[in-house]
Coordinates of C-alpha atoms in Angstrom, one line a residue:
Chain A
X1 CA 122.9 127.7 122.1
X2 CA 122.6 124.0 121.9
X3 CA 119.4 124.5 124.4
X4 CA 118.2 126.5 122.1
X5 CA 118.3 124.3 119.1
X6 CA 117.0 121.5 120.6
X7 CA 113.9 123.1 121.6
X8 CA 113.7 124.6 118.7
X9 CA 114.0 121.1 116.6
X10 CA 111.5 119.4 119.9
X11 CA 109.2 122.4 118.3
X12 CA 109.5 121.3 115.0
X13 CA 109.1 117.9 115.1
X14 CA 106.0 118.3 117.1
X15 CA 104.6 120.7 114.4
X16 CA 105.2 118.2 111.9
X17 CA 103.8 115.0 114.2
X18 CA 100.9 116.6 115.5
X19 CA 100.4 119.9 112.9
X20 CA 96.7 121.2 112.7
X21 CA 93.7 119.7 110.6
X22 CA 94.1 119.6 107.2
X23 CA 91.6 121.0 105.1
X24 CA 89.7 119.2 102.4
X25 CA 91.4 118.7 99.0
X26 CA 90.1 120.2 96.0
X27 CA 89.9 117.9 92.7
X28 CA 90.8 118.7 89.4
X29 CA 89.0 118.7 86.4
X30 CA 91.2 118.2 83.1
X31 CA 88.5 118.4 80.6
X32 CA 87.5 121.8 82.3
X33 CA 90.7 123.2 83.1
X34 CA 92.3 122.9 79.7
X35 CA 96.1 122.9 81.0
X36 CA 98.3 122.0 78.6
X37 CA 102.0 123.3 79.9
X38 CA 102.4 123.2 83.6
X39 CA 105.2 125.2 85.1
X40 CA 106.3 123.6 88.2
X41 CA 108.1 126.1 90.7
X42 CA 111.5 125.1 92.6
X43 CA 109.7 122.9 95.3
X44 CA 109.6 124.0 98.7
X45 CA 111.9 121.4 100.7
X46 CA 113.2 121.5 104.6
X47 CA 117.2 122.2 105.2
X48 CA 117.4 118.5 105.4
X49 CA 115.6 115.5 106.7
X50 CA 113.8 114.8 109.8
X51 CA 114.0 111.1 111.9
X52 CA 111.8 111.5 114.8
X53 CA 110.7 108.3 117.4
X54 CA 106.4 109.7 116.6
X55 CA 106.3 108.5 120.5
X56 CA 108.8 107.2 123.0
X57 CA 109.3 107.4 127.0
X58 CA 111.5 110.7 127.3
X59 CA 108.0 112.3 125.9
X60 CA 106.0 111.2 128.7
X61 CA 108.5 112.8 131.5
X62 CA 107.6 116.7 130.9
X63 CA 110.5 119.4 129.5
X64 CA 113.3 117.5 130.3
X65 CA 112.7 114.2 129.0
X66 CA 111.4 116.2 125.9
X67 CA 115.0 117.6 125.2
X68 CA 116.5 114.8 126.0
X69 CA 114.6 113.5 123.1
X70 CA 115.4 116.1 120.7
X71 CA 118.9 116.0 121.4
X72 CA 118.7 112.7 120.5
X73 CA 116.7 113.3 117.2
X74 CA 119.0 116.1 116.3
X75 CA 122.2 113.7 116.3
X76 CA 120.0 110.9 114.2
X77 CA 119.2 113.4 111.7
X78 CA 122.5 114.7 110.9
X79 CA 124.2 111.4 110.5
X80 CA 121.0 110.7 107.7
X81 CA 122.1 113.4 106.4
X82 CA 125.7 112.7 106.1
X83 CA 124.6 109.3 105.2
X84 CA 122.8 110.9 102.2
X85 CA 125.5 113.0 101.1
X86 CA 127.6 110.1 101.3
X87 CA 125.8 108.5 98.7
X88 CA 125.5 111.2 96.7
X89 CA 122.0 111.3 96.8
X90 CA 119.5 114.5 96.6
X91 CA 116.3 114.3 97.7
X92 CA 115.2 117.2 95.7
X93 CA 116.9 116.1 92.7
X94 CA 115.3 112.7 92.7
X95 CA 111.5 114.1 93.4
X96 CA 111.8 116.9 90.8
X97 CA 113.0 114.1 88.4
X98 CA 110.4 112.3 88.8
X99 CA 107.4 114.7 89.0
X100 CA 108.4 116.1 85.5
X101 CA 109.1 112.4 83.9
X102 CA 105.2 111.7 85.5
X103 CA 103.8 114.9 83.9
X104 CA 105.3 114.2 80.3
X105 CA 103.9 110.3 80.7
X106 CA 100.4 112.1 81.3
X107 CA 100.7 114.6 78.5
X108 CA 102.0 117.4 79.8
X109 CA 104.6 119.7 78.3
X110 CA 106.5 120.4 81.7
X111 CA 108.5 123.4 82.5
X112 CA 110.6 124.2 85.0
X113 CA 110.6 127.4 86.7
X114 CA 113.5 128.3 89.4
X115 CA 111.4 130.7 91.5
X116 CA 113.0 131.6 95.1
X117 CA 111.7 129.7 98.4
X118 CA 112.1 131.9 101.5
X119 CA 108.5 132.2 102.6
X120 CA 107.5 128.8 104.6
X121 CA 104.3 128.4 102.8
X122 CA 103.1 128.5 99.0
X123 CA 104.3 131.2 96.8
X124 CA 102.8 134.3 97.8
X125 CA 103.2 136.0 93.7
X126 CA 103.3 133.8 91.1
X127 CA 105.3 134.8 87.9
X128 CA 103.5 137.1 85.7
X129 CA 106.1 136.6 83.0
X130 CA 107.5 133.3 83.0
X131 CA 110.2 132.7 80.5
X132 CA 108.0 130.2 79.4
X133 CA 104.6 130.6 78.9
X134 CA 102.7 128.1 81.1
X135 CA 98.7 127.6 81.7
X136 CA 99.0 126.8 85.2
X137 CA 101.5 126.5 88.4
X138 CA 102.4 123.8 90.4
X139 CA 103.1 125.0 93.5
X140 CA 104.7 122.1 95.9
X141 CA 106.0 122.3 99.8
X142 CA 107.2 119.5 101.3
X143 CA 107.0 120.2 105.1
X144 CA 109.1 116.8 106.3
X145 CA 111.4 114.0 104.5
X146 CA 113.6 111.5 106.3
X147 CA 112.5 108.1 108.4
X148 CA 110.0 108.1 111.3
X149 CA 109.5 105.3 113.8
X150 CA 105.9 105.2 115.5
X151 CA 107.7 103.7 118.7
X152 CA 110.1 101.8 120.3
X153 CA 110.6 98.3 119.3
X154 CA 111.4 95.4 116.3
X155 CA 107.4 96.1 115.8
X156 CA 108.0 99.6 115.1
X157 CA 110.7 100.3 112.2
X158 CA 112.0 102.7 110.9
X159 CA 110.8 103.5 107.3
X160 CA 110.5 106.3 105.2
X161 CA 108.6 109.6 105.2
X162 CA 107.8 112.0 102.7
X163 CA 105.1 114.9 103.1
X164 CA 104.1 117.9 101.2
X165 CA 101.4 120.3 100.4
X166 CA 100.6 120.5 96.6
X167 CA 98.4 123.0 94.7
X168 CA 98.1 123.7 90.9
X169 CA 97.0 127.2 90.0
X170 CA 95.8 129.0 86.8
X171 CA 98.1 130.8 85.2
X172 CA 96.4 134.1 85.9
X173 CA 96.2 133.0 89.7
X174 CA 92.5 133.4 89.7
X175 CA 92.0 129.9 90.2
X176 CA 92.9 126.8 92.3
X177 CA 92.9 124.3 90.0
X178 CA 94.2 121.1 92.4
X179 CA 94.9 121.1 96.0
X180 CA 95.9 118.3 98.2
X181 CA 97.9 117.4 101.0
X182 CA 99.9 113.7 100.5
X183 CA 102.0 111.9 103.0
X184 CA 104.0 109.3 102.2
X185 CA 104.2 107.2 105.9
X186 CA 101.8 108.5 107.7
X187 CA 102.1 108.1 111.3
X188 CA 98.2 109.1 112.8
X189 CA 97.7 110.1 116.3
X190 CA 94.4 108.6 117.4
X191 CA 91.8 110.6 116.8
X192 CA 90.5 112.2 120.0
X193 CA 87.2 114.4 121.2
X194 CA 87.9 116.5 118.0
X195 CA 88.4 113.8 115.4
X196 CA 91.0 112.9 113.0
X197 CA 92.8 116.2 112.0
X198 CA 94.6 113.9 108.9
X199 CA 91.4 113.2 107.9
X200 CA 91.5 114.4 104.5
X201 CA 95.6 113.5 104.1
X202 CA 95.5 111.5 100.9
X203 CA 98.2 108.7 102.3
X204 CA 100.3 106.7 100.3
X205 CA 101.5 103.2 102.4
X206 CA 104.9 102.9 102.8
X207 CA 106.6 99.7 100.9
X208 CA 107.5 97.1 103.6
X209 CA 111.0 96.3 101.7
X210 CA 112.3 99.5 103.1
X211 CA 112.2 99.4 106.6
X212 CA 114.7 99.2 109.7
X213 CA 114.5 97.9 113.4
X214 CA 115.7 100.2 114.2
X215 CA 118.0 103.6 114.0
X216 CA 121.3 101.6 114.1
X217 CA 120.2 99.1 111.4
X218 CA 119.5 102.2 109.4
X219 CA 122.9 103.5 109.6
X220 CA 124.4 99.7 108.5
X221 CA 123.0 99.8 105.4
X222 CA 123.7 103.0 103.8
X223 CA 122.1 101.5 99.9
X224 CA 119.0 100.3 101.7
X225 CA 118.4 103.4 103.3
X226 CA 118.9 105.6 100.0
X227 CA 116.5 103.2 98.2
X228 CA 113.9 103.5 100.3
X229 CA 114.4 107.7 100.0
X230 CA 114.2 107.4 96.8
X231 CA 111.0 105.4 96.9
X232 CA 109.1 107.7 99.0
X233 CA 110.0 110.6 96.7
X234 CA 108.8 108.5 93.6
X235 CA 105.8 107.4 95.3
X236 CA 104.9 110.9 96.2
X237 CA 105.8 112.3 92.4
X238 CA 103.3 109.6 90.8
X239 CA 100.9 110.5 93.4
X240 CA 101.1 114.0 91.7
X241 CA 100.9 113.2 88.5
X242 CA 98.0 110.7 89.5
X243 CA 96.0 113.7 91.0
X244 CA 96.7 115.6 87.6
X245 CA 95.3 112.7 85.4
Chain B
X1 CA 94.3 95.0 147.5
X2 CA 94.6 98.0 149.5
X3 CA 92.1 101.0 149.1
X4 CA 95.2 103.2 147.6
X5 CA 96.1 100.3 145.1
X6 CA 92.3 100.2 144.4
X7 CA 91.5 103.7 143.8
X8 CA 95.1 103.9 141.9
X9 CA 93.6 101.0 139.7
X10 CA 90.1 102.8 138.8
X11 CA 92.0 105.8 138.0
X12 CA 93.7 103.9 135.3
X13 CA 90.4 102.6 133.7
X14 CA 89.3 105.7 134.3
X15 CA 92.0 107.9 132.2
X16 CA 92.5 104.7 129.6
X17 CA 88.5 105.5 129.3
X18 CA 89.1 108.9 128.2
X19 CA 91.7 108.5 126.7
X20 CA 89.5 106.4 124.1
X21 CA 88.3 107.3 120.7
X22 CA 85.3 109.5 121.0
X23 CA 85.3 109.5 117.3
X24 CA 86.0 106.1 116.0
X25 CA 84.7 105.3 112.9
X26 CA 82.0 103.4 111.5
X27 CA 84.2 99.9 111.1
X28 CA 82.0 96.9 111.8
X29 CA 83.0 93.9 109.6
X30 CA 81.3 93.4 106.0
X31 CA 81.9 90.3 104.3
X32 CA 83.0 90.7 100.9
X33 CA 80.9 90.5 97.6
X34 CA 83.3 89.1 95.8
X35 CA 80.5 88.2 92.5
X36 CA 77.4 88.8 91.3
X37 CA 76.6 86.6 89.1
X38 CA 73.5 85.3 90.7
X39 CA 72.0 88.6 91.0
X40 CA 69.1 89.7 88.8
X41 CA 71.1 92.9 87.3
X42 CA 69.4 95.5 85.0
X43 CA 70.7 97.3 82.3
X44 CA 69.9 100.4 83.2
X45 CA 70.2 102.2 86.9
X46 CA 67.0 103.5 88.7
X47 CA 67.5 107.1 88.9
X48 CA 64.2 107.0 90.4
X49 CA 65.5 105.6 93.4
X50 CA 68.5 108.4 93.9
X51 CA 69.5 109.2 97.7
X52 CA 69.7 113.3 97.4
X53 CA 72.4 115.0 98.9
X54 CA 72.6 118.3 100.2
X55 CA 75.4 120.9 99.3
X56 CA 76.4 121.2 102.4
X57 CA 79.7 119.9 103.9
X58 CA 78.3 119.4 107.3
X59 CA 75.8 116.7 106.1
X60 CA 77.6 114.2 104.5
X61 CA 75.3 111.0 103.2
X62 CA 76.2 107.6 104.4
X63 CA 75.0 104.6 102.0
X64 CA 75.2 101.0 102.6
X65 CA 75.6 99.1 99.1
X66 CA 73.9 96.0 99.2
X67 CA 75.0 94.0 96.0
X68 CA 71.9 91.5 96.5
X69 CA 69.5 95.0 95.8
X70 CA 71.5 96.8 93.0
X71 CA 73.2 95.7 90.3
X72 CA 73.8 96.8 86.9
X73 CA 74.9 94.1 84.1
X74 CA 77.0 96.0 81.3
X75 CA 76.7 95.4 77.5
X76 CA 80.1 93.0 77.2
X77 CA 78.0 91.1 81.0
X78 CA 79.8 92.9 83.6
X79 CA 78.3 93.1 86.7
X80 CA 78.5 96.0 89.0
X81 CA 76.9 97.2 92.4
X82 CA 75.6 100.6 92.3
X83 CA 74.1 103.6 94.5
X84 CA 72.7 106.5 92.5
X85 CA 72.7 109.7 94.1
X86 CA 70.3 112.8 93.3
X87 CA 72.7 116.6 93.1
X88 CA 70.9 119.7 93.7
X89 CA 69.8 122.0 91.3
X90 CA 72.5 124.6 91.6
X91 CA 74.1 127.8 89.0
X92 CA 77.7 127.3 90.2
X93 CA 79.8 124.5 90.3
X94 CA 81.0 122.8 93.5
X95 CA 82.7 119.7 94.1
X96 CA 81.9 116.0 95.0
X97 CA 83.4 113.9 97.8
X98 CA 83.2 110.0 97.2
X99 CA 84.5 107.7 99.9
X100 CA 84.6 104.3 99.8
X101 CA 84.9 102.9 104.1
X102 CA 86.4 100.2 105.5
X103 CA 84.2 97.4 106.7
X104 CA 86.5 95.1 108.7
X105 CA 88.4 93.5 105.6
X106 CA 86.2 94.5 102.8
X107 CA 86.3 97.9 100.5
X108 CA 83.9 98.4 97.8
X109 CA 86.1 99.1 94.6
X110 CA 84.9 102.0 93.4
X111 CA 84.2 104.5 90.0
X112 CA 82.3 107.2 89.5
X113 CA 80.1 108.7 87.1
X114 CA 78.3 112.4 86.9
X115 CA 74.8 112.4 84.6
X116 CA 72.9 114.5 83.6
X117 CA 69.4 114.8 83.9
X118 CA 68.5 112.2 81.2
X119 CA 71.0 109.8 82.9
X120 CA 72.8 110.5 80.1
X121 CA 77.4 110.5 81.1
X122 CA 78.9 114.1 81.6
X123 CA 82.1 112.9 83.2
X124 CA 83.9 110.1 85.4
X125 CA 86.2 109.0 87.2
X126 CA 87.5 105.6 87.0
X127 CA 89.2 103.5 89.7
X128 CA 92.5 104.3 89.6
X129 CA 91.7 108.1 90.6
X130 CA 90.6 106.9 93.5
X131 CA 93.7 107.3 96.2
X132 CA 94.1 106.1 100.0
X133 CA 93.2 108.3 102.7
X134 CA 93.8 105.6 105.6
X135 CA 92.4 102.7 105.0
X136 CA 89.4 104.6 102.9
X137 CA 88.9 105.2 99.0
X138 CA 88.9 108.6 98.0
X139 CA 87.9 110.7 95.0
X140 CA 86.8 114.0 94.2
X141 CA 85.2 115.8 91.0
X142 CA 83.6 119.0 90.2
X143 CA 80.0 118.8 89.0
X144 CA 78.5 121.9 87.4
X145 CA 74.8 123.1 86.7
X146 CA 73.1 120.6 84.5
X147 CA 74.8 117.9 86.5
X148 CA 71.8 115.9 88.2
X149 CA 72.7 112.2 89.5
X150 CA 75.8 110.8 91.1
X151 CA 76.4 107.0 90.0
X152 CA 79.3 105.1 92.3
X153 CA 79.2 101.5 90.7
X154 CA 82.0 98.7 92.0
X155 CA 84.8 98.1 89.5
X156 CA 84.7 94.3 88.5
X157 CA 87.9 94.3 87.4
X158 CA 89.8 95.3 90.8
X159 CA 87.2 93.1 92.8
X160 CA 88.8 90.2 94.5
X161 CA 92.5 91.9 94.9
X162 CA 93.8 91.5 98.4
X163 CA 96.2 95.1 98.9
X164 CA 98.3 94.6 101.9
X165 CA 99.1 97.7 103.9
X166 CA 100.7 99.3 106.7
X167 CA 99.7 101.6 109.2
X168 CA 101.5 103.3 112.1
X169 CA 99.9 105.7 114.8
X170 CA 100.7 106.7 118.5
X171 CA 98.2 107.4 121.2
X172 CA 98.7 109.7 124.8
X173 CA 97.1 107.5 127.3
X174 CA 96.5 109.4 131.0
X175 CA 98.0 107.5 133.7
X176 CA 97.6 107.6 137.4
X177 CA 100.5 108.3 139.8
X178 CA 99.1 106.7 142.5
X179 CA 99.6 110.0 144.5
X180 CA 97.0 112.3 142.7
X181 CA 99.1 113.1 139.8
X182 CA 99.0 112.0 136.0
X183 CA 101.6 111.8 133.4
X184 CA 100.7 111.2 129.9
X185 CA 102.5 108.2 128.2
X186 CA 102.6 108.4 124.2
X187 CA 103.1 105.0 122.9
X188 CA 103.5 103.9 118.9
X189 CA 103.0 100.7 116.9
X190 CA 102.2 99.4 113.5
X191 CA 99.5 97.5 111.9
X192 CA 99.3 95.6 108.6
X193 CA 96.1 94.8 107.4
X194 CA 95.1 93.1 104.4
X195 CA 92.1 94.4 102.3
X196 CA 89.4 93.0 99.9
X197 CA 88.2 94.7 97.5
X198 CA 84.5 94.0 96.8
X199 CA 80.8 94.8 95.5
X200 CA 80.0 95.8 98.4
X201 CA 80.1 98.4 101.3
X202 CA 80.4 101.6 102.8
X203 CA 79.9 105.1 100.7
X204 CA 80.2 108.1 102.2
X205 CA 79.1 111.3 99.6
X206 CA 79.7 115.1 100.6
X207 CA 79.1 118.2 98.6
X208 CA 80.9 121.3 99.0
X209 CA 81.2 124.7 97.4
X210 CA 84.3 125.4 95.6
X211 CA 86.6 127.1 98.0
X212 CA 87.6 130.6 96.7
X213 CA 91.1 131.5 95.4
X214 CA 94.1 132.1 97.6

């Protein structure tokens, strides 16, 4: 069973590292668009956060040193999130608090709309009678949240990582109104024979007072660590409301 | 050195070789613009002179701004470097791509403006809806029939600001065993690099069609 999980988690985090091209974004037009109460939709989130090394030996040495590696990842990611809980801190929370507060500052009446979040992916049906009538959805998936390390080494810290998919939709779901992908942290594979698949990723560079040698360091300073959380889902919210301006 | 230890050593260079970027981008140094007030500026653009670009995403129109050559001076004397694009004639909207390059240390600080064809404003964007994507500035806006030239003029009032910023990526380099084998080693690491932004640089302008629902 453990086998089991750790390949499926090696999976995972190699989805989320390497993933497949994004697409271009699609820019909104305000003066067009004529939005005026958004209703933002329960965000997507993962069942907790992700701390992978983007790159390290165990990698290089085929299935076994892969494993190896994601048992190692798995026990890093449930002491963050321990860690987290410890200090009372939601992720979730935190970013929804945010996106709304950035909304209101650009105009926006803002409501919220519990929808349920079992698909992976955007919502398939929008609501076709929201409690409150809204001219457009925002429809957010964050695919990874946690702290990522490029490599091994002081020159290679751990810092924060925050990464969604967000698309605002017309009411009447005929139209997409906004669509982007952001990622707070980006670590970029070098672009190969095919290009850079993050091409099109609008990145948001992480703020060097949150940042770790490494995963022990991390763990020593529980406030730091929640700060720089917090950070990356503020950064990511303003980001939001930036596209929306 | 021993012909195993040689061949071992070529096949090294030889898989560092490939693993190299086939794509690396356009990012020979630029130095920075940093004023223009020795330029002979006009009030007005030349929308004569517009670069047209197709609306096609596969043929994306690369533009060099030269501050010395184009240079527009603003009622209240700012100065700004401009390229003026020419849009197609079209009857359904599509959307613009704006992306401001690299060039070693220097980024042109861009806006944007959509006119129509009497030069006259439809729509911007100003600076600060510009966003990252790397180490490039990105916008995007949705022009409409009517809609004729693209202006992208530097932003005198963010040129000059150094932005500090840090980038991480990995890489899968193809090594050698030595006994006809090759593992891949994946190796990570950071870079901070400090920007300029300036009159001058790199634009990069593609048009698309506006993607249907889903």
């Amino acid at each position: 069973m453990r086998l089991v999980g750790v390949t499926a988690a090696l999976a995972a985090a190699a989805m989320m590292l390497v993933g497949c091209a994004v697409k271009p974004g699609i820019p909104y037009d305000r003066t067009v668009a004529q939005v005026k109460t958004i209703g933002v939709l329960t965000p997507k989130f993962p069942d907790g956060p992700v701390v992978p090394l983007a790159s390290n030996v165990g990698q290089s040495f085929g299935l076994i040193g892969a494993l190896i590696d994601a048992g190692m990842q798995a026990e890093r990611e449930s002491k963050l999130t321990t860690m987290l809980k410890q200090q009372q801190f939601s992720v979730q929370e935190r970013f929804l608090a945010t996106l709304t507060a950035e909304l209101e500052a650009k105009g926006y009446t803002v409501a919220v709309l519990p929808v349920p979040r079992e698909a992976a992916g955007f919502v398939e049906q929008y609501p076709a009678s929201p409690p409150t009538k809204v001219d457009a959805y925002l429809d957010i998936v964050t695919t990874a949240y946690g702290y990522v390390a490029a490599g091994i080494g002081a020159s290679s810290p751990y810092r924060p990582l925050f990464s969604m998919n967000a698309k605002l939709v017309s009411a009447n779901g005929a139209s997409v109104l906004m669509q982007e992908t952001i990622v707070y942290n980006l670590v970029r594979p070098r672009a190969g024979m095919f290009g850079d698949p993050y091409e099109h990723v609008v990145t948001v560079a992480p703020d060097p007072s949150h940042q770790f040698r490494n995963f022990d360091a991390l763990m020593a300073d529980p406030p730091t660590a929640t700060l720089g959380m917090q950070a990356a889902a503020d950064r990511s919210a303003q980001t939001i409301g930036k596209l929306l301006q | 050195m021993s012909a195993i230890s040689l061949m071992t050593a070529r096949h090294i260079v030889g898989a560092a070789l490939l693993a190299a970027c086939v794509g690396c981008a356009r990012s020979s140094a630029l130095p920075p613009t940093l004023s223009l007030d020795a330029n002979p500026c006009t009030a007005e653009p030349n929308l004569a002179g517009a670069t047209p670009v197709p609306l096609d995403s596969e043929k994306p129109v690369t533009v060099t701004v030269d501050a010395v050559a184009s240079c527009l001076r603003a009622e209240n004397g700012e100065r700004r470097s401009y390229a003026v694009f020419l849009l197609p004639e079209t009857q359904s909207p599509y959307l613009v791509s704006v992306t401001s390059l690299l060039r070693g240390a220097t980024l042109l600080s861009p806006r944007l403006l959509i006119l129509d064809s009497q030069g006259k404003l439809a729509r911007e964007r100003q600076r600060d809806a510009f966003m990252f994507r790397g180490t490039s500035l990105y916008a995007g806006i949705r022009a409409y029939p009517g809609d004729r030239y693209l202006l992208v003029e530097s932003d005198p009032a963010t040129v000059g600001q150094r932005v500090s910023q840090v980038s991480s990526s990995t890489q899968t380099t193809a090594v050698a065993t030595g006994t006809g084998g090759v593992f891949f080693l994946g190796t990570g690491g950071d870079v901070s690099r400090t920007l300029i932004y300036a009159h001058n640089g790199t634009l990069v302008v593609t048009l698309r069609p506006v993607p249907p629902a889903n």
